[in-house]
Coordinates of C-alpha atoms and ligand atoms in Angstrom, one line a residue:
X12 CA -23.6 102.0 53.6
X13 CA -20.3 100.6 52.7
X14 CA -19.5 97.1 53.8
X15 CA -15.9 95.5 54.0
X16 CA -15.8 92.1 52.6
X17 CA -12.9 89.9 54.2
X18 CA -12.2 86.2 52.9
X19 CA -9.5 84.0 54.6
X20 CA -11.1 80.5 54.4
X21 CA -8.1 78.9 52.9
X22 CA -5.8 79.7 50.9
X23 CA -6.9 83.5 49.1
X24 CA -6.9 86.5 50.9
X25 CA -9.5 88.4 49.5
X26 CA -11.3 92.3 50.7
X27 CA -14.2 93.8 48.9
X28 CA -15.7 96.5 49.3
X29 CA -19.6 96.7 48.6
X30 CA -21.9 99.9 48.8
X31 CA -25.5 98.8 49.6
X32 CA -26.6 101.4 46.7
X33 CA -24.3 101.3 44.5
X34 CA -23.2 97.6 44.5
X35 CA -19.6 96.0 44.3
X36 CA -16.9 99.2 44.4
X37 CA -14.1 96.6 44.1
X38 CA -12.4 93.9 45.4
X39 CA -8.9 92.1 45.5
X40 CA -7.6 88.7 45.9
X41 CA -4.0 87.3 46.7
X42 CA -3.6 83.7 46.1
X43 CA -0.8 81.5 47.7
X44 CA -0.8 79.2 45.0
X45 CA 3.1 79.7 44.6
X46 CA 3.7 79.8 48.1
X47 CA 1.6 76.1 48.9
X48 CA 2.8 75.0 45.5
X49 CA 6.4 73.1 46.5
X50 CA 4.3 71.0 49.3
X51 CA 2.1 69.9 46.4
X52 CA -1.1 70.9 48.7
X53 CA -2.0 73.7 51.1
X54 CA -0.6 73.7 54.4
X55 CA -2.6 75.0 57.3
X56 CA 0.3 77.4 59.2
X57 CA 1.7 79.1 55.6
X58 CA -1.7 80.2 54.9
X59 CA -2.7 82.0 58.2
X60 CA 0.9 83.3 58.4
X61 CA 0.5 84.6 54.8
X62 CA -3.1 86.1 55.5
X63 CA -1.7 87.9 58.8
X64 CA 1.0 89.5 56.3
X65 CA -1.5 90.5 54.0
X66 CA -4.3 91.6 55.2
X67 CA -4.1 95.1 56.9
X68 CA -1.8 96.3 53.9
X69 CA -5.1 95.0 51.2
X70 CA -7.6 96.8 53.3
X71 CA -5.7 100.1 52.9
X72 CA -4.4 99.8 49.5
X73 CA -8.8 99.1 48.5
X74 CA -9.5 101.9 50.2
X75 CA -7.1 104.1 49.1
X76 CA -7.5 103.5 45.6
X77 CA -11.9 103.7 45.8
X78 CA -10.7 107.3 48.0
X79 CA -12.0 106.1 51.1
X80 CA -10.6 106.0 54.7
X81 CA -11.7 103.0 57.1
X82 CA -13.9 105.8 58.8
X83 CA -16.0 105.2 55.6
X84 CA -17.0 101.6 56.2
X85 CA -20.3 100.8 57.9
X86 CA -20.3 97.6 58.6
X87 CA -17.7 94.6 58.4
X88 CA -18.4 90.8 56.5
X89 CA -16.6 88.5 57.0
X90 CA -15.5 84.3 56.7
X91 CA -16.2 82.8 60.0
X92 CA -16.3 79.4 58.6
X93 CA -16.4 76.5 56.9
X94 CA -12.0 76.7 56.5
X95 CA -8.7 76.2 58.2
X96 CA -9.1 77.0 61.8
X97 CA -6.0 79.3 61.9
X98 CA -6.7 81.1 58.4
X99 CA -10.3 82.1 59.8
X100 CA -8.5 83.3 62.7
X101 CA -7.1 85.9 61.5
X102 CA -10.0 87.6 59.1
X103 CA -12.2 86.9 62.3
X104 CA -9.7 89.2 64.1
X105 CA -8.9 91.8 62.2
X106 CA -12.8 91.8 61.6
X107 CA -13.7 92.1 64.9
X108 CA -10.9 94.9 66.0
X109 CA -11.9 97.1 63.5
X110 CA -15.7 97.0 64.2
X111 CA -15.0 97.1 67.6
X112 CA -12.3 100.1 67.0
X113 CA -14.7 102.0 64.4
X114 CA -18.1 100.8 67.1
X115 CA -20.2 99.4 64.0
X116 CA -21.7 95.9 63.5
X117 CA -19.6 93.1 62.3
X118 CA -21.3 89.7 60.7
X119 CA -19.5 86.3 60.2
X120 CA -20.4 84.8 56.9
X121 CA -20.8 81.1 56.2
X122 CA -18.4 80.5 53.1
X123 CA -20.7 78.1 51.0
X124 CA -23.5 81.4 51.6
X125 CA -21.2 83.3 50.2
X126 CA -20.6 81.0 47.1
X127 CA -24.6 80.5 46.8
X128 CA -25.2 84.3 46.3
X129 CA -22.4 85.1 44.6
X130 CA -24.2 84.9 40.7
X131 CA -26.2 88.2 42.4
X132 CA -23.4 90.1 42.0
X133 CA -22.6 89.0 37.9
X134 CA -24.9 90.0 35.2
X135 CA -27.0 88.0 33.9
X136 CA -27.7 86.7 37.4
X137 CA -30.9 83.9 37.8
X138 CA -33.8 84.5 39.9
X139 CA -34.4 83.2 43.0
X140 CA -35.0 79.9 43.2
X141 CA -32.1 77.9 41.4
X142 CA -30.0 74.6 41.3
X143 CA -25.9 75.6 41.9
X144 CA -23.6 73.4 41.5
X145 CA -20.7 74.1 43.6
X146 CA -17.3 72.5 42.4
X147 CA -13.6 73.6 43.8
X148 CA -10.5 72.2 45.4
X149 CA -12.4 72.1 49.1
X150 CA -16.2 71.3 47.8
X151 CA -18.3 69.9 45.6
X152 CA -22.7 69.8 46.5
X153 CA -25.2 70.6 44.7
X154 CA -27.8 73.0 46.5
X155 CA -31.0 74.4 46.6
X156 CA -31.3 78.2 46.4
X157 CA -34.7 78.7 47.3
X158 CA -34.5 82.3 49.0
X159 CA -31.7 84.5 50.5
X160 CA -30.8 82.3 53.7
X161 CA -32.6 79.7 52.6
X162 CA -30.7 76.9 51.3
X163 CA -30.7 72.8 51.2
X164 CA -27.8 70.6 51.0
X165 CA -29.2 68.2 47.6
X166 CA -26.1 66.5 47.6
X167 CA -22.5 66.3 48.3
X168 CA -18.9 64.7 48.2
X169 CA -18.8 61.8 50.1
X170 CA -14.5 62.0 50.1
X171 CA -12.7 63.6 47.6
X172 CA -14.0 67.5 46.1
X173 CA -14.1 67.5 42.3
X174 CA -10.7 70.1 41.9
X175 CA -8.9 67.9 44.5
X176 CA -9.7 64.7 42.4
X177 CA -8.5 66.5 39.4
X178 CA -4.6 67.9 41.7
X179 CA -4.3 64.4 43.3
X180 CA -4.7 62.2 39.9
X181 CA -2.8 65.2 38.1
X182 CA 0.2 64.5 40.7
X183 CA -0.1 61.1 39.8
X184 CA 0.7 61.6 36.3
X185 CA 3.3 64.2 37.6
X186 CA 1.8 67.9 37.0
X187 CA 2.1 70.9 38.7
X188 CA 0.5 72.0 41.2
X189 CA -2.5 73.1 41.4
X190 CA -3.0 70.0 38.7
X191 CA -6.8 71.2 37.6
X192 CA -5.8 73.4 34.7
X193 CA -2.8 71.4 33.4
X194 CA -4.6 68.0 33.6
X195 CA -7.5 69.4 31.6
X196 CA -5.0 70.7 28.9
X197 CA -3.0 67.6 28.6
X198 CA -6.6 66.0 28.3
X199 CA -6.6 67.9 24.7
X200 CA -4.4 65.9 22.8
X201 CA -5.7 62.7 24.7
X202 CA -8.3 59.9 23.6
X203 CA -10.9 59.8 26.3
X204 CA -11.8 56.4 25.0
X205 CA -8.9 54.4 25.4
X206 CA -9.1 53.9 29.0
X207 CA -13.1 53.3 30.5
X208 CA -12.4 54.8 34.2
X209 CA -15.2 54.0 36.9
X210 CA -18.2 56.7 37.2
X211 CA -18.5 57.1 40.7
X212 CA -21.8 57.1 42.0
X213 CA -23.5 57.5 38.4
X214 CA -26.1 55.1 38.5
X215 CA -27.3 55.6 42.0
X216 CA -30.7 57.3 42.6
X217 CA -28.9 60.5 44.7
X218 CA -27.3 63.6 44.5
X219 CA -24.0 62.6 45.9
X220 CA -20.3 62.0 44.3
X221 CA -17.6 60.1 45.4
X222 CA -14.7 60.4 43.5
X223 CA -11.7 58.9 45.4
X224 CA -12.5 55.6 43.5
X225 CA -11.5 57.1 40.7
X226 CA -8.0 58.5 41.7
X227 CA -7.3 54.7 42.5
X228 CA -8.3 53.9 39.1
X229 CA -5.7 56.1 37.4
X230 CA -2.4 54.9 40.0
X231 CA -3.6 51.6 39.4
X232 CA -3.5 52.5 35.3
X233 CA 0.0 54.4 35.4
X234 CA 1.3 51.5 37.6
X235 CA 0.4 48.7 34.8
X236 CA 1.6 51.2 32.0
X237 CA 4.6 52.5 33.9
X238 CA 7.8 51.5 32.8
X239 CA 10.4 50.7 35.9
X240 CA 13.2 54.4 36.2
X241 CA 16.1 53.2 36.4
X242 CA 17.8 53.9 39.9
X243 CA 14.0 55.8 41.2
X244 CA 12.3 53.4 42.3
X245 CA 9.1 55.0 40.3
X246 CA 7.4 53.9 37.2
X247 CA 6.7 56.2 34.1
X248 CA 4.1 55.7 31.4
X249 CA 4.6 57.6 27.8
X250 CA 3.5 61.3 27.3
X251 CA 0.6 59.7 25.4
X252 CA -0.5 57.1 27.7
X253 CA -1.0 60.1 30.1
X254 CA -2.9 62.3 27.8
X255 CA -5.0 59.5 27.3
X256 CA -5.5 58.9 31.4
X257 CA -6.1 62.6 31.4
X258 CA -8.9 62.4 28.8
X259 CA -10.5 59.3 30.1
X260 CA -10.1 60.5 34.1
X261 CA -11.5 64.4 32.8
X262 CA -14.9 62.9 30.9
X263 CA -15.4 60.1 34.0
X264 CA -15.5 62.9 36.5
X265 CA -17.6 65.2 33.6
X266 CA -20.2 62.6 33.0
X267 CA -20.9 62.2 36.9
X268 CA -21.2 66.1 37.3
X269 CA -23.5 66.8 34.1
X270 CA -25.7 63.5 35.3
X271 CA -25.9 64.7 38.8
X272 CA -27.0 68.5 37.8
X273 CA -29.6 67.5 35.0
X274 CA -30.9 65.0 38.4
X275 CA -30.6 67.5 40.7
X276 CA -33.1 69.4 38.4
X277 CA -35.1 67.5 37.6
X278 CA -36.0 66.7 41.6
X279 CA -36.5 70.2 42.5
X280 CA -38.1 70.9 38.8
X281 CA -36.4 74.1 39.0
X282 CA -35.7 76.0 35.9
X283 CA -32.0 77.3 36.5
X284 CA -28.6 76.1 37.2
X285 CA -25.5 78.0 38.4
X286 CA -22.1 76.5 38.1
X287 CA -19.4 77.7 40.6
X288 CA -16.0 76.8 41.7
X289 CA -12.4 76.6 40.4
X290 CA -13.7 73.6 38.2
X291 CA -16.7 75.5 36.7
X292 CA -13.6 77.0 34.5
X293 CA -13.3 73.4 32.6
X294 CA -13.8 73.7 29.2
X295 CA -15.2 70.4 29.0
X296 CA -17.4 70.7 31.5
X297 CA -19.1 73.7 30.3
X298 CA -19.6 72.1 26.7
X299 CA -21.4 68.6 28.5
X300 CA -23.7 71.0 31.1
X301 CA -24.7 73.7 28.0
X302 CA -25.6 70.5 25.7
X303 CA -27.5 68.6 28.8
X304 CA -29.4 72.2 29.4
X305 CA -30.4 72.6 25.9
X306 CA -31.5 68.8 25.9
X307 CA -33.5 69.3 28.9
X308 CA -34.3 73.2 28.4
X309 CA -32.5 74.8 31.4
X310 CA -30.6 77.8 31.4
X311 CA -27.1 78.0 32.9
X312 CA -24.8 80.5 34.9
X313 CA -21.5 80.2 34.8
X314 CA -20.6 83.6 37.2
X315 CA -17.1 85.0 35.7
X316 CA -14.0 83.0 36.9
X317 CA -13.1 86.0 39.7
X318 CA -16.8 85.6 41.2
X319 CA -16.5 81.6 41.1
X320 CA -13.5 81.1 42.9
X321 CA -12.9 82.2 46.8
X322 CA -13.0 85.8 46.7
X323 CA -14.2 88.6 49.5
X324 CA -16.9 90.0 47.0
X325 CA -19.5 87.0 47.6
X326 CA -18.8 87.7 51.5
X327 CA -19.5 91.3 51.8
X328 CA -22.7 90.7 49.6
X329 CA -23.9 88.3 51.8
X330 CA -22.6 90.6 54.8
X331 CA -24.4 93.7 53.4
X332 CA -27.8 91.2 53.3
X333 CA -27.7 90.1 56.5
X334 CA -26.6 93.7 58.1
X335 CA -29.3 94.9 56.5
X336 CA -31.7 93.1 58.6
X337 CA -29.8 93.6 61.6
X338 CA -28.1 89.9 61.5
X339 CA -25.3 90.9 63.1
X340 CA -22.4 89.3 65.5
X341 CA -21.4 89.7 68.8
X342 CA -17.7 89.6 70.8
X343 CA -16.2 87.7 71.3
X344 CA -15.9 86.3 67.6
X345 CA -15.0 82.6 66.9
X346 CA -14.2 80.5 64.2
X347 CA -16.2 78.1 62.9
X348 CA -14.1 75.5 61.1
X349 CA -17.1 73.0 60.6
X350 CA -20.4 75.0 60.1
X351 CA -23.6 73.5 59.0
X352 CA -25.0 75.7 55.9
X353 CA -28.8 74.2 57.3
X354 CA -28.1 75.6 60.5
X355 CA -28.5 79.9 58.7
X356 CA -31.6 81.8 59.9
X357 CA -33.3 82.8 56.6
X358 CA -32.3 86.2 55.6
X359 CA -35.4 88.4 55.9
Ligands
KG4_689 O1 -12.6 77.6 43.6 P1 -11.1 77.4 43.6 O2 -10.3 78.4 42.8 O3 -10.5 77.4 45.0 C1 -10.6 76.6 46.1 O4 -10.9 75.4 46.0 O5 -10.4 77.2 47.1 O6 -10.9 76.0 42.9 C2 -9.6 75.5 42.7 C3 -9.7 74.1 42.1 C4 -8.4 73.4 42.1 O7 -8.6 72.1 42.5 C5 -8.1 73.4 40.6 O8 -7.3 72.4 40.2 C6 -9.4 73.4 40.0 O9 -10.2 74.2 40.8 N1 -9.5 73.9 38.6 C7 -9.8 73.1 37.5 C8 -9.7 73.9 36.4 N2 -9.3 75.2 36.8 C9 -9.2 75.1 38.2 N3 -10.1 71.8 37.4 C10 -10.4 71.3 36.2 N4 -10.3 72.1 35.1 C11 -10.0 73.4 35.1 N5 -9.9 74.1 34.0
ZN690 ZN1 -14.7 78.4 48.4

C-alpha cells in the first residue's frame, strides 16, 4: 500500500510517499527559512499561508515524478500535532479531503512519533529499544524508545529548545537568521576558554535542560564588552570577542547535551543513542557524544541531516505503522497544537 506523508508542523512543508513493501519512494521538503528570515523568527500566519500555497502543487509534482496518480495512494499520514495551530490546519485539511474524496483511511501523526521513528527509515538504523536525543529549533527531550508506540518523556527543555538558544544568542551577537549554523562557524576561529558561560542544569541529578540562563549570560557579556555606536543607541564588541562568545556559548550548551545523553543512558542502561534535530548537524556536538560513547561503550545514530530535520518521511512511516493495525482517524479532523507524546496507544 502506498501511504502519503504530509508535514506542516511549522515551518517545512514536507510530502513523502512510503510503500509498505518497498519502503520510502521519495519525499520533498520546502522550507520558509527565507520567507521567516527578515522577522528574525517564524511567524505563525506566513507559515500556514505558505503551506496552503504549497501543498497541493508538492503532492502532484511527488506523484508525478514516482508515475503515480492520487488514485494510487492507500492511505494518508499526516501532522496533527504538536505545532502552530494554523500550519496543522491546513495538512489536517488537505489530509482529510482527500481521504474523504479517495474513501480510504487517514491517521494524524504526533510529530515527536514521527521524529522517534525516523532512524527506521536510515541505514544503519538501531534496534528497538534506544535513548534519542531530540534537539531542534522547537524541541529538545531526551526519550525512551522502548517499542513502536511506546515511548517515555526522560527529560526535556524547561524554556528555551537547544536550536532556539543557539538563533536567539546568535542574534545577539548579530547573525543571520536561522543563527544555528553561522554561530557554530564563527565558534571556529574562537577560544572557548576565554569566557566560562553557566552549564545550565549540569550538575542536577535529571534529565532536563534549561538553557535561557545562558542566552542572559552572553547579552550580559556583549553588553560589558560592547563598545557605545555612535548615533545607535547599540553596543558592539570586536569580531573576536564574538568568536570567542560563540566558542564559549557552543561548548556550555555541548557539555550540558553530551552530560545529559551519557545520564540518560546510563538510567535506562540501554545500549544505543540516536541524535536527531537541526542541532544533531553540529560539528561539535557530534565529536563530544562519539568520544562520550566510546568512553562509556555506546553506539550512536546520527540519521542523515534530511531524516533529522522536520520532514514528511518520518510521518508517513509512522502513518504506514499505525494504518497497518488499523489506527486510524475519524472526521471531523482537528489539530492538536499541544499533544501529549504519553497519551499514544502502543502500536501493535
Ligand atoms: O530540526 P530543524 O531543522 O527544524 C526545526 O526546529 O523545526 O532545526 C533547526 C534548528 C535551528 O534552531 C538551527 O539554528 C539549528 O537547528 N541548527 C544548528 C546547526 N544547524 C542547524 N545549531 C547548531 N549547530 C548547527 N550546525
Ligand atoms: Zn520537528
Amino acid at each position: 500500500m502506498i501511504i502519503l506523508g504530509i508535514e506542516s508542523s511549522c515551518d517545512e512543508t514536507g510530502v513523502a510517499l512510503y510503500d509498505t513493501d518497498a519502503g520510502l519512494l521519495g519525499h520533498t521538503v520546502h522550507s520558509q527559512v527565507a520567507l521567516h528570515a527578515e522577522y528574525g523568527g517564524v511567524v505563525p500566519e506566513l507559515a500556514s499561508r505558505d503551506h496552503i500555497r504549497r501543498l497541493l502543487p508538492m503532492i502532484s509534482a511527488l506523484l508525478a515524478k514516482h508515475g503515480y496518480s492520487v488514485r494510487d495512494i492507500g492511505g494518508i499520514a499526516y501532522t496533527q500535532g504538536p505545532g502552530l495551530a494554523g500550519a496543522l490546519l491546513v495538512g489536517g485539511s488537505v489530509a482529510s479531503a482527500l481521504g474523504y474524496a479517495l474513501s480510504i483511511p487517514v491517521v494524524g501523526i504526533h510529530h515527536l512519533e514521527a521524529h522517534l521513528l525516523s532512524p527506521l527509515l536510515s541505514s544503519p538504523a538501531p534496534e528497538f529499544p534506544f535513548v534519542a536525543l531530540l534537539v531542534s529549533g522547537g524541541h529538545t527531550q531526551l526519550m525512551a524508545v522502548k517499542a513502536p508506540g511506546d515511548y517515555d518523556l526522560l527529560g526535556e527543555t524547561r524554556d528555551d529548545a537547544a536550536g532556539e538558544a543557539f538563533d536567539k544568542t546568535a542574534k545577539l551577537l548579530g547573525l543571520p537568521y536561522p543563527g544555528g549554523p553561522a554561530l557554530a562557524e564563527l565558534a571556529q576561529s574562537g577560544n572557548a576558554a576565554r569566557f566560562r558561560l553557566p552549564r545550565p542544569m549540569l550538575d542536577q541529578d535529571n534529565l532536563d535542560f534549561s538553557f535561557s540562563g545562558l542566552k542572559t549570560a552572553v547579552a550580559n557579556l556583549t553588553q560589558q564588552l560592547g563598545t557605545q555606536q555612535l548615533g545607535t543607541g547599540t553596543t558592539e564588541c570586536s569580531q573576536q570577542d564574538k568568536a570567542d562568545i560563540a566558542a564559549g556559548f557552543q561548548e556550555a550548551i555541548v557539555d550540558v547535551l553530551t552530560a545529559k545523553c551519557v545520564r540518560a543512558i546510563d538510567t535506562t542502561g540501554m545500549s544505543q543513542l540516536v541524535v536527531a534535530g537541526g542541532v544533531g548537524a553540529n560539528r561539535r556536538l557530534r565529536i563530544r557524544i562519539d568520544a562520550a560513547a566510546d568512553k562509556a561503550g555506546f553506539r550512536v545514530f546520527y540519521p542523515p541531516v534530511e531524516l533529522c530535520t522536520d520532514n514528511a518521511a518520518m510521518v508517513a512511516l509512522a502513518g504506514a505503522m499505525r494504518i497497518k493495525h488499523g489506527q486510524t482517524g475519524a472526521l471531523p479532523f482537528s489539530a492538536r497544537p499541544r499533544w501529549d507524546l504519553d497519551s499514544l496507544p502502543a502500536i501493535a
